[in-house]
Short mmCIF file of C-alpha atoms and ligand atoms in Angstrom, two decimals:
data_model
loop_
_atom_site.label_atom_id
_atom_site.label_comp_id
_atom_site.label_asym_id
_atom_site.label_seq_id
_atom_site.Cartn_x
_atom_site.Cartn_y
_atom_site.Cartn_z
CA UNK A 304 -21.18 160.92 41.46
CA UNK A 305 -17.31 162.81 41.25
CA UNK A 306 -15.43 161.49 44.22
CA UNK A 307 -17.08 157.79 44.18
CA UNK A 308 -15.22 154.92 43.88
CA UNK A 309 -17.04 152.52 41.86
CA UNK A 310 -16.39 148.54 41.77
CA UNK A 311 -18.07 146.37 38.88
CA UNK A 312 -19.35 143.45 41.09
CA UNK A 313 -18.92 140.54 38.66
CA UNK A 314 -16.76 138.92 35.90
CA UNK A 315 -18.13 137.00 32.98
CA UNK A 316 -17.02 133.19 34.43
CA UNK A 317 -18.58 133.69 37.59
CA UNK A 318 -20.53 130.25 38.59
CA UNK A 319 -24.33 129.85 37.76
CA UNK A 320 -24.93 129.14 40.92
CA UNK A 321 -27.48 132.25 42.26
CA UNK A 322 -25.35 133.16 45.15
CA UNK A 323 -23.93 136.59 44.05
CA UNK A 324 -26.96 138.66 45.58
CA UNK A 325 -25.84 136.76 48.59
CA UNK A 326 -22.16 137.41 48.59
CA UNK A 327 -22.71 141.27 48.00
CA UNK A 328 -24.82 141.21 51.04
CA UNK A 329 -22.39 139.50 53.22
CA UNK A 330 -19.58 141.52 51.88
CA UNK A 331 -21.47 144.87 51.93
CA UNK A 332 -19.52 145.99 55.16
CA UNK A 333 -16.09 144.72 54.11
CA UNK A 334 -16.73 146.44 50.61
CA UNK A 335 -17.28 149.73 52.75
CA UNK A 336 -13.71 149.06 54.65
CA UNK A 337 -12.30 148.81 51.37
CA UNK A 338 -13.16 151.96 50.18
CA UNK A 339 -15.76 151.28 47.73
CA UNK A 340 -18.85 153.59 48.14
CA UNK A 341 -20.72 152.53 44.82
CA UNK A 342 -21.01 149.11 43.40
CA UNK A 343 -22.51 148.61 39.56
CA UNK A 344 -24.34 144.80 39.98
CA UNK A 345 -24.80 142.60 37.00
CA UNK A 346 -28.48 142.61 35.43
CA UNK A 347 -31.11 141.85 37.47
CA UNK A 348 -33.60 140.04 34.85
CA UNK A 349 -34.53 136.91 33.53
CA UNK A 350 -32.14 135.91 31.17
CA UNK A 351 -32.61 133.33 28.00
CA UNK A 352 -31.16 130.79 30.18
CA UNK A 353 -29.77 130.11 34.23
CA UNK A 354 -26.42 130.80 32.94
CA UNK A 355 -26.84 133.68 30.86
CA UNK A 356 -24.81 137.05 32.24
CA UNK A 357 -27.76 139.09 32.04
CA UNK A 358 -27.38 140.66 28.66
CA UNK A 359 -29.31 138.17 27.15
CA UNK A 360 -32.38 139.40 28.44
CA UNK A 361 -35.72 137.72 28.35
CA UNK A 362 -38.26 139.17 31.02
CA UNK A 363 -37.65 142.62 32.35
CA UNK A 364 -40.05 141.85 35.26
CA UNK A 365 -38.84 138.65 36.52
CA UNK A 366 -35.76 139.29 38.99
CA UNK A 367 -35.91 135.97 40.18
CA UNK A 368 -39.54 135.17 40.89
CA UNK A 369 -41.26 133.32 38.62
CA UNK A 370 -40.53 129.49 37.11
CA UNK A 371 -39.50 130.58 33.72
CA UNK A 372 -36.44 129.80 31.37
CA UNK A 373 -35.78 126.89 33.86
CA UNK A 374 -35.26 128.11 37.22
CA UNK A 375 -37.05 130.73 39.53
CA UNK A 376 -33.69 132.49 40.55
CA UNK A 377 -31.64 134.31 37.67
CA UNK A 378 -27.69 133.53 37.24
CA UNK A 379 -27.53 135.66 40.60
CA UNK A 380 -30.25 134.85 42.90
CA UNK A 381 -33.72 135.41 43.45
CA UNK A 382 -35.94 138.97 43.45
CA UNK A 383 -35.80 139.06 47.42
CA UNK A 384 -32.15 138.34 47.53
CA UNK A 385 -31.54 141.03 45.03
CA UNK A 386 -33.58 143.20 47.42
CA UNK A 387 -31.64 142.49 50.38
CA UNK A 388 -28.51 142.99 48.85
CA UNK A 389 -29.36 146.30 47.76
CA UNK A 390 -30.76 147.24 51.16
CA UNK A 391 -27.51 145.88 53.06
CA UNK A 392 -25.60 147.77 50.66
CA UNK A 393 -27.01 151.02 50.96
CA UNK A 394 -27.04 150.75 54.92
CA UNK A 395 -23.43 150.56 54.42
CA UNK A 396 -23.46 154.13 52.54
CA UNK A 397 -22.65 152.68 49.52
CA UNK A 398 -24.86 153.37 46.38
CA UNK A 399 -26.30 150.48 43.55
CA UNK A 400 -26.00 151.05 40.16
CA UNK A 401 -28.10 148.61 38.50
CA UNK A 402 -27.22 147.60 34.91
CA UNK A 403 -30.39 148.41 32.39
CA UNK A 404 -30.68 146.36 29.26
CA UNK A 405 -33.17 147.72 26.94
CA UNK A 406 -31.93 147.35 23.43
CA UNK A 407 -32.47 143.89 22.70
CA UNK A 408 -34.65 140.51 23.68
CA UNK A 409 -33.94 136.83 23.59
CA UNK A 410 -35.37 133.79 24.34
CA UNK A 411 -39.38 134.30 22.71
CA UNK A 412 -42.33 132.10 23.70
CA UNK A 413 -42.99 131.56 20.09
CA UNK A 414 -42.31 132.31 16.36
CA UNK A 415 -44.60 134.16 14.05
CA UNK A 416 -44.27 134.94 10.42
CA UNK A 417 -42.73 138.39 9.40
CA UNK A 418 -42.27 139.98 6.10
CA UNK A 419 -38.63 141.23 6.09
CA UNK A 420 -35.66 142.26 4.35
CA UNK A 421 -32.15 141.20 4.22
CA UNK A 422 -29.48 143.53 4.81
CA UNK A 423 -25.87 143.65 4.49
CA UNK A 424 -24.08 142.73 7.58
CA UNK A 425 -21.14 145.48 6.74
CA UNK A 426 -23.49 147.81 5.13
CA UNK A 427 -26.72 148.02 7.30
CA UNK A 428 -28.75 150.47 5.05
CA UNK A 429 -28.35 148.00 2.09
CA UNK A 430 -30.76 146.09 1.32
CA UNK A 431 -29.73 142.40 0.05
CA UNK A 432 -32.58 140.45 -2.48
CA UNK A 433 -36.22 141.43 -2.20
CA UNK A 434 -38.82 141.22 0.54
CA UNK A 435 -38.71 137.21 2.23
CA UNK A 436 -41.10 135.72 4.31
CA UNK A 437 -39.37 134.08 7.86
CA UNK A 438 -40.55 132.94 11.13
CA UNK A 439 -39.23 134.74 13.82
CA UNK A 440 -39.23 134.43 17.46
CA UNK A 441 -40.72 137.63 18.59
CA UNK A 442 -43.64 136.42 20.29
CA UNK A 443 -43.00 137.09 23.97
CA UNK A 444 -46.41 136.06 26.78
CA UNK A 445 -44.39 135.26 29.67
CA UNK A 446 -46.55 132.08 30.95
CA UNK A 447 -44.71 131.60 34.03
CA UNK A 448 -45.62 135.48 35.02
CA UNK A 449 -49.36 135.24 34.08
CA UNK A 450 -49.29 138.96 33.50
CA UNK A 451 -48.25 139.82 36.96
CA UNK A 452 -46.65 143.86 37.64
CA UNK A 453 -47.45 144.18 33.40
CA UNK A 454 -49.98 142.23 30.83
CA UNK A 455 -47.62 143.74 27.90
CA UNK A 456 -46.78 141.02 25.94
CA UNK A 457 -44.36 141.39 22.94
CA UNK A 458 -44.94 140.66 19.44
CA UNK A 459 -42.79 141.39 16.06
CA UNK A 460 -44.50 145.34 15.93
CA UNK A 461 -42.35 146.17 18.86
CA UNK A 462 -39.18 144.93 17.21
CA UNK A 463 -37.27 146.45 14.43
CA UNK A 464 -35.26 143.47 13.08
CA UNK A 465 -33.73 139.92 14.01
CA UNK A 466 -30.88 137.54 13.07
CA UNK A 467 -32.69 134.28 12.20
CA UNK A 468 -35.15 132.40 10.36
CA UNK A 469 -36.77 129.77 12.17
CA UNK A 470 -38.24 127.88 9.08
CA UNK A 471 -35.33 127.70 6.84
CA UNK A 472 -32.76 127.53 9.52
CA UNK A 473 -30.86 130.46 8.16
CA UNK A 474 -29.19 133.62 10.29
CA UNK A 475 -29.12 136.78 8.34
CA UNK A 476 -29.60 140.33 9.02
CA UNK A 477 -33.59 140.71 8.65
CA UNK A 478 -35.06 144.23 8.83
CA UNK A 479 -38.93 143.94 9.34
CA UNK A 480 -40.91 145.24 6.78
CA UNK A 481 -42.54 148.85 7.36
CA UNK A 482 -39.54 149.24 9.76
CA UNK A 483 -36.55 151.32 9.64
CA UNK A 484 -32.86 151.17 11.80
CA UNK A 485 -32.97 153.58 14.25
CA UNK A 486 -31.31 156.80 12.51
CA UNK A 487 -29.75 158.31 16.16
CA UNK A 488 -27.14 155.65 16.73
CA UNK A 489 -23.33 154.66 15.86
CA UNK A 490 -22.67 154.75 12.28
CA UNK A 491 -20.13 152.01 12.15
CA UNK A 492 -21.56 149.66 9.56
CA UNK A 493 -23.58 152.33 8.36
CA UNK A 494 -26.18 151.83 11.02
CA UNK A 495 -25.36 150.26 14.42
CA UNK A 496 -28.80 149.97 15.59
CA UNK A 497 -28.87 145.98 15.51
CA UNK A 498 -26.84 144.36 18.12
CA UNK A 499 -27.94 140.85 18.58
CA UNK A 500 -31.55 139.04 19.33
CA UNK A 501 -34.86 140.50 18.64
CA UNK A 502 -33.59 144.47 18.34
CA UNK A 503 -36.53 146.36 20.15
CA UNK A 504 -37.87 149.17 18.24
CA UNK A 505 -37.62 152.38 21.07
CA UNK A 506 -39.18 154.55 18.88
CA UNK A 507 -42.82 152.98 19.05
CA UNK A 508 -44.96 154.91 21.15
CA UNK A 509 -46.43 151.77 22.88
CA UNK A 510 -43.01 150.12 23.69
CA UNK A 511 -41.77 153.70 25.26
CA UNK A 512 -44.44 154.02 27.19
CA UNK A 513 -43.81 150.29 28.57
CA UNK A 514 -40.59 151.18 28.97
CA UNK A 515 -41.15 154.01 31.20
CA UNK A 516 -43.63 151.94 33.07
CA UNK A 517 -41.17 149.55 33.65
CA UNK A 518 -38.78 151.83 34.91
CA UNK A 519 -41.10 153.07 37.45
CA UNK A 520 -41.72 150.05 38.62
CA UNK A 521 -38.12 148.69 38.74
CA UNK A 522 -36.99 151.94 41.01
CA UNK A 523 -40.26 151.44 43.13
CA UNK A 524 -39.01 147.40 43.45
CA UNK A 525 -35.55 147.70 44.25
CA UNK A 526 -34.59 151.24 45.10
CA UNK A 527 -31.71 151.12 43.19
CA UNK A 528 -29.35 154.59 43.05
CA UNK A 529 -28.64 155.13 39.86
CA UNK A 530 -27.87 153.17 36.13
CA UNK A 531 -25.29 151.68 33.99
CA UNK A 532 -26.78 151.51 30.49
CA UNK A 533 -26.06 148.80 28.67
CA UNK A 534 -25.11 148.98 24.88
CA UNK A 535 -26.12 153.33 24.37
CA UNK A 536 -24.37 153.09 20.71
CA UNK A 537 -27.07 150.91 19.46
CA UNK A 538 -29.87 152.91 20.65
CA UNK A 539 -31.62 155.99 19.50
CA UNK A 540 -29.83 158.91 21.76
CA UNK A 541 -32.96 160.66 21.84
CA UNK A 542 -34.71 157.63 23.96
CA UNK A 543 -32.09 157.47 27.20
CA UNK A 544 -32.60 161.57 27.32
CA UNK A 545 -36.12 161.34 27.61
CA UNK A 546 -36.18 157.93 29.54
CA UNK A 547 -33.90 159.58 32.17
CA UNK A 548 -35.73 162.87 32.25
CA UNK A 549 -39.34 161.52 32.77
CA UNK A 550 -37.72 158.81 35.39
CA UNK A 551 -35.78 161.81 37.42
CA UNK A 552 -38.97 163.96 37.24
CA UNK A 553 -41.35 161.05 38.28
CA UNK A 554 -39.11 159.31 41.08
CA UNK A 555 -37.57 162.73 42.36
CA UNK A 556 -34.40 161.05 42.66
CA UNK A 557 -31.08 162.33 40.93
CA UNK A 558 -30.16 158.68 39.34
CA UNK A 559 -26.62 158.87 38.61
CA UNK A 560 -25.91 157.12 35.57
CA UNK A 561 -22.87 155.82 33.44
CA UNK A 562 -23.48 154.92 29.89
CA UNK A 563 -21.57 152.52 28.11
CA UNK A 564 -20.95 153.47 24.52
CA UNK A 565 -17.81 151.60 23.32
CA UNK A 566 -15.82 153.70 21.01
CA UNK A 567 -12.35 154.88 20.82
CA UNK A 568 -13.16 157.88 19.15
CA UNK A 569 -13.26 160.96 21.29
CA UNK A 570 -15.08 163.43 19.32
CA UNK A 571 -18.02 160.52 18.83
CA UNK A 572 -18.06 160.50 22.64
CA UNK A 573 -18.04 163.91 23.03
CA UNK A 574 -20.96 164.33 20.34
CA UNK A 575 -23.26 161.68 22.22
CA UNK A 576 -22.35 163.64 25.49
CA UNK A 577 -23.89 166.82 24.02
CA UNK A 578 -26.91 165.03 22.31
CA UNK A 579 -27.63 163.33 25.64
CA UNK A 580 -27.77 166.77 27.12
CA UNK A 581 -24.84 165.93 29.36
CA UNK A 582 -27.49 163.54 31.48
CA UNK A 583 -24.92 160.76 32.04
CA UNK A 584 -21.11 159.71 32.73
CA UNK A 585 -19.77 157.88 29.65
CA UNK A 586 -16.92 155.04 30.51
CA UNK A 587 -13.73 156.24 29.19
CA UNK A 588 -13.04 153.74 26.34
CA UNK A 589 -10.25 155.32 24.91
CA UNK A 590 -8.24 155.59 28.48
CA UNK A 591 -8.78 152.06 28.70
CA UNK A 592 -7.45 151.26 25.18
CA UNK A 593 -4.48 153.56 25.59
CA UNK A 594 -3.50 151.34 29.03
CA UNK A 595 -4.12 148.16 26.91
CA UNK A 596 -2.25 149.04 24.14
CA UNK A 597 0.57 150.50 26.67
CA UNK A 598 0.84 147.12 28.59
CA UNK A 599 1.43 145.17 25.14
CA UNK A 600 4.01 147.51 23.90
CA UNK A 601 6.44 146.95 26.83
CA UNK A 602 8.73 150.03 27.02
CA UNK A 603 7.70 151.11 23.06
CA UNK A 604 4.55 152.89 24.48
CA UNK A 605 5.53 156.68 25.48
CA UNK A 606 3.94 157.37 29.01
CA UNK A 607 3.68 160.91 28.59
CA UNK A 608 0.84 160.43 25.87
CA UNK A 609 -1.12 157.80 28.29
CA UNK A 610 -4.09 160.29 29.21
CA UNK A 611 -4.11 161.54 25.32
CA UNK A 612 -7.26 161.51 23.56
CA UNK A 613 -9.28 160.28 26.95
CA UNK A 614 -12.61 161.37 28.33
CA UNK A 615 -10.38 161.94 31.63
CA UNK A 616 -8.36 164.37 29.78
CA UNK A 617 -11.36 166.12 27.66
CA UNK A 618 -14.31 165.72 29.92
CA UNK A 619 -12.91 164.56 33.27
CA UNK A 620 -16.16 165.15 35.33
CA UNK A 621 -18.08 162.95 32.61
CA UNK A 622 -15.43 160.18 32.58
CA UNK A 623 -15.99 156.76 34.34
CA UNK A 624 -12.58 155.40 34.25
CA UNK A 625 -11.85 151.60 34.24
CA UNK A 626 -8.99 149.13 33.87
CA UNK A 627 -10.78 146.31 32.48
CA UNK A 628 -14.61 145.25 32.45
CA UNK A 629 -16.55 141.73 31.76
CA UNK A 630 -16.30 142.21 27.99
CA UNK A 631 -12.67 143.24 27.72
CA UNK A 632 -11.26 140.23 30.03
CA UNK A 633 -9.71 137.53 28.00
CA UNK A 634 -12.26 135.18 25.53
CA UNK A 635 -14.85 138.13 26.13
CA UNK A 636 -16.02 139.91 22.92
CA UNK A 637 -13.41 142.98 22.88
CA UNK A 638 -10.88 141.01 24.46
CA UNK A 639 -8.51 144.27 25.51
CA UNK A 640 -7.21 142.79 28.72
CA UNK A 641 -4.20 145.23 30.29
CA UNK A 642 -1.20 142.42 30.94
CA UNK A 643 -0.48 141.82 34.41
CA UNK A 644 2.92 144.16 34.68
CA UNK A 645 1.07 147.33 34.12
CA UNK A 646 -2.47 147.25 36.09
CA UNK A 647 -0.87 148.49 39.13
CA UNK A 648 0.51 151.46 37.26
CA UNK A 649 -2.72 151.68 35.33
CA UNK A 650 -4.76 151.27 38.86
CA UNK A 651 -2.63 154.00 40.32
CA UNK A 652 -3.34 156.57 37.46
CA UNK A 653 -7.62 156.42 37.56
CA UNK A 654 -7.41 155.94 41.50
CA UNK A 655 -4.89 158.41 42.80
CA UNK A 656 -5.43 161.34 40.59
CA UNK A 657 -8.69 162.93 42.03
CA UNK A 658 -9.79 163.03 38.34
CA UNK A 659 -13.04 161.03 36.84
CA UNK A 660 -15.02 158.35 38.69
CA UNK A 661 -13.04 155.10 38.93
CA UNK A 662 -14.53 151.61 38.32
CA UNK A 663 -12.62 149.42 39.73
CA UNK A 664 -13.24 145.84 38.03
CA UNK A 665 -14.54 142.35 39.84
CA UNK A 666 -11.81 140.52 38.01
CA UNK A 667 -9.17 142.40 39.19
CA UNK A 668 -10.10 142.56 43.10
CA UNK A 669 -10.48 138.56 43.04
CA UNK A 670 -9.03 137.36 40.50
CA UNK A 671 -10.72 135.25 37.49
CA UNK A 672 -10.20 131.58 38.28
CA UNK A 673 -11.63 130.79 34.66
CA UNK A 674 -8.25 131.59 33.11
CA UNK A 675 -6.16 131.24 36.17
CA UNK A 676 -5.47 135.29 36.52
CA UNK A 677 -5.19 136.35 40.23
CA UNK A 678 -6.12 139.78 42.13
CA UNK A 679 -4.05 142.82 41.08
CA UNK A 680 -1.15 143.10 43.65
CA UNK A 681 -1.57 146.09 45.96
CA UNK A 682 -5.35 147.10 44.27
CA UNK A 683 -6.61 147.46 48.17
CA UNK A 684 -4.06 149.31 49.10
CA UNK A 685 -3.96 151.77 46.10
CA UNK A 686 -7.87 151.93 47.05
CA UNK A 687 -6.93 152.65 50.79
CA UNK A 688 -4.90 155.29 49.63
CA UNK A 689 -7.31 156.76 47.49
CA UNK A 690 -9.65 157.38 50.60
CA UNK A 691 -7.12 158.43 52.76
CA UNK A 692 -4.28 160.13 50.99
CA UNK A 693 -5.14 160.95 47.51
CA UNK A 694 -6.34 164.50 48.57
CA UNK A 695 -5.28 168.08 47.60
CA UNK A 696 -3.95 169.82 44.25
CA UNK A 697 -2.79 167.74 41.32
CA UNK A 698 1.02 168.71 39.96
CA UNK A 699 1.45 166.39 37.05
CA UNK A 700 5.14 165.20 35.34
CA UNK A 701 3.63 163.36 31.75
CA UNK A 702 7.18 164.91 30.85
CA UNK A 703 9.17 162.07 29.79
CA UNK A 704 8.79 158.92 27.56
CA UNK A 705 9.35 156.58 29.90
CA UNK A 706 9.39 158.06 33.57
CA UNK A 707 6.00 160.03 34.27
CA UNK A 708 4.69 161.12 37.72
CA UNK A 709 2.39 162.90 39.56
CA UNK A 710 1.63 164.59 43.21
CA UNK A 711 -1.04 165.39 45.57
CA UNK A 712 -0.48 168.40 47.99
CA UNK A 713 -2.72 166.57 50.52
CA UNK A 714 -5.55 168.66 52.86
CA UNK A 715 -9.20 168.35 52.61
CA UNK A 716 -9.14 167.82 56.27
CA UNK A 717 -6.61 165.00 56.74
CA UNK A 718 -3.04 166.22 57.87
CA UNK A 719 -1.34 163.15 56.77
CA UNK A 720 -2.70 163.12 53.23
CA UNK A 721 -0.76 163.86 50.00
CA UNK A 722 1.42 161.44 47.92
CA UNK A 723 3.80 161.31 45.37
CA UNK A 724 3.38 158.40 42.45
CA UNK A 725 6.12 157.82 40.20
CA UNK A 726 5.76 155.51 37.03
CA UNK A 727 8.29 153.60 34.81
CA UNK A 728 7.58 151.50 31.55
CA UNK A 729 10.80 150.76 31.07
CA UNK A 730 14.45 151.50 33.37
CA UNK A 731 13.79 152.84 36.24
CA UNK A 732 15.04 156.28 37.83
CA UNK A 733 14.45 158.95 39.84
CA UNK A 734 11.78 162.06 39.02
CA UNK A 735 12.17 165.51 40.88
CA UNK A 736 8.48 166.27 41.55
CA UNK A 737 7.04 169.30 43.58
CA UNK A 738 4.22 168.23 46.83
CA UNK A 739 4.12 171.09 48.90
CA UNK A 740 6.37 173.49 50.84
CA UNK A 741 4.20 172.19 54.12
CA UNK A 742 6.07 168.82 54.25
CA UNK A 743 9.30 170.50 54.21
CA UNK A 744 11.66 168.31 56.32
CA UNK A 745 8.81 165.12 56.34
CA UNK A 746 9.90 161.80 55.16
CA UNK A 747 8.05 160.19 52.13
CA UNK A 748 8.26 156.47 51.75
CA UNK A 749 7.08 153.70 49.12
CA UNK A 750 4.26 151.99 50.35
CA UNK A 751 3.80 149.71 47.25
CA UNK A 752 7.57 148.80 47.19
CA UNK A 753 8.89 148.13 50.89
CA UNK A 754 12.59 148.49 50.07
CA UNK A 755 13.15 152.07 48.26
CA UNK A 756 15.33 154.60 49.66
CA UNK A 757 13.24 156.74 51.77
CA UNK A 758 12.42 160.60 50.27
CA UNK A 759 12.93 163.89 52.46
CA UNK A 760 11.08 166.59 51.02
CA UNK A 761 13.45 169.85 50.92
CA UNK A 762 12.53 173.66 51.57
CA UNK A 763 11.02 174.08 48.55
CA UNK A 764 8.70 171.22 48.35
CA UNK A 765 10.63 168.95 46.33
CA UNK A 766 11.67 165.45 46.57
CA UNK A 767 13.59 162.90 44.51
CA UNK A 768 11.23 160.39 44.12
CA UNK A 769 12.52 156.86 42.36
CA UNK A 770 10.54 154.19 40.79
CA UNK A 771 11.94 150.47 40.11
CA UNK A 772 12.20 149.27 36.65
CA UNK A 773 8.43 148.64 34.74
CA UNK A 774 6.56 149.56 38.03
CA UNK A 775 4.81 151.99 39.75
CA UNK A 776 6.24 153.97 43.40
CA UNK A 777 3.55 155.58 45.45
CA UNK A 778 5.21 157.36 48.10
CA UNK A 779 2.95 158.98 51.45
CA UNK A 780 4.64 160.68 54.46
CA UNK A 781 6.04 158.59 57.05
CA UNK A 782 3.28 159.04 59.65
CA UNK A 783 0.49 158.03 56.69
CA UNK A 784 2.78 154.93 56.16
CA UNK A 785 2.42 154.48 59.83
CA UNK A 786 -1.04 154.94 60.15
CA UNK A 787 -1.86 152.47 57.23
CA UNK A 788 0.30 149.67 58.84
CA UNK A 789 -0.47 149.56 62.46
CA UNK A 790 -4.34 150.30 61.81
CA UNK A 791 -4.16 146.70 59.91
CA UNK A 792 -5.80 148.60 56.85
CA UNK A 793 -2.84 147.44 54.55
CA UNK A 794 -3.63 144.17 55.25
CA UNK A 795 -7.81 143.89 54.59
CA1 CA B 2 -30.76 148.82 18.56
#
């Protein structure tokens, strides 16, 4: 997974026109040209409704094949279109990561009467009142699929709890009688097993057996290369260790996997990595939150601390770095959108340092029409620079509150590679940085801003690299810059 460049191929407000898989296939070649070598596709399962983004899962075996929940295709297309997109991407040498959502189900076919005990939302190990009888949407029979691929149907025995009583039309956190919340989950709200819908009991042996059988079916049906695991803090830490190990053994594939564990606490993330036996990478949530804070603090954020307490700093080999995603975009659950002026700065940090695995967000590459947000300036250029010139040893200069930078010495088979990045979140300035003695006498130019003074590397291998106010400058050698422009690569 290291050295991959991932693209999150969706944002929250894509139209529910079932055309995403087709677009992915059509764009495969273009994505490769951009320097993308792995895409994370959104959940491909039939959701509770056509416009569901994919996290409200109804039927894991319906990838847009059966007339269920009002349509045959999902929000993104049909099963055949999905399979075609995966094959087409793979033909271009692009790996495909599937989004796996096993924590809960939504849109049950029928209700049943269940004994339950209400729990306090803020202290979920605290019972509120006596046992009550509720009417819960826990029967999943998949009438449109009629047992194809699996005859497993669901009932309350396979769930831990739910948040709605149909009979009294009351919401509440209902733990089913005889069940306990999974213990190996996040300790937020005392126990964060429950997230939404009907919470799946992933400790139930029959459920486990079915989830493994489904995993094998899904791999065989789609041929995906790896996984993005949704909501892992709400799922017992031993579940995915077991599931991934079993699937890797059965399939003989590596199945690179990145988990979404939403926490700003490095020690909690470190513990989760340990508990899951380092079988997955994790999204670098703390780094994203550093970017978010820095972008909202103007020149008040100490840029020398921008990498502090991040996965990138503590476990670079396990970090999937990102600037934003479908949950952090405006009006979504986490709403920690990185302000526009800081985006190019943040992308230069995740794309050019050669540490961690960067994941570019659809909304930053293409924009988000719903919120009239445009694409991030220079993002495509940074992707190209990452692919061609971000090579060789890294030298950090995170030594000033408002003016920081880093260089790459180049090499790794490309004589034109090597770069210098200098960042300011306040007044611009000049930073003296070492880029390598081999470059003595070479001229470097800022490829982000066309109008900066060029830099000549001195005999000791240092250059004086400047940056304008509140911005980032990326310098590559004059030969590299010419190559970029004359090849048309800079205008993809
Ligand atoms: Ca759960």
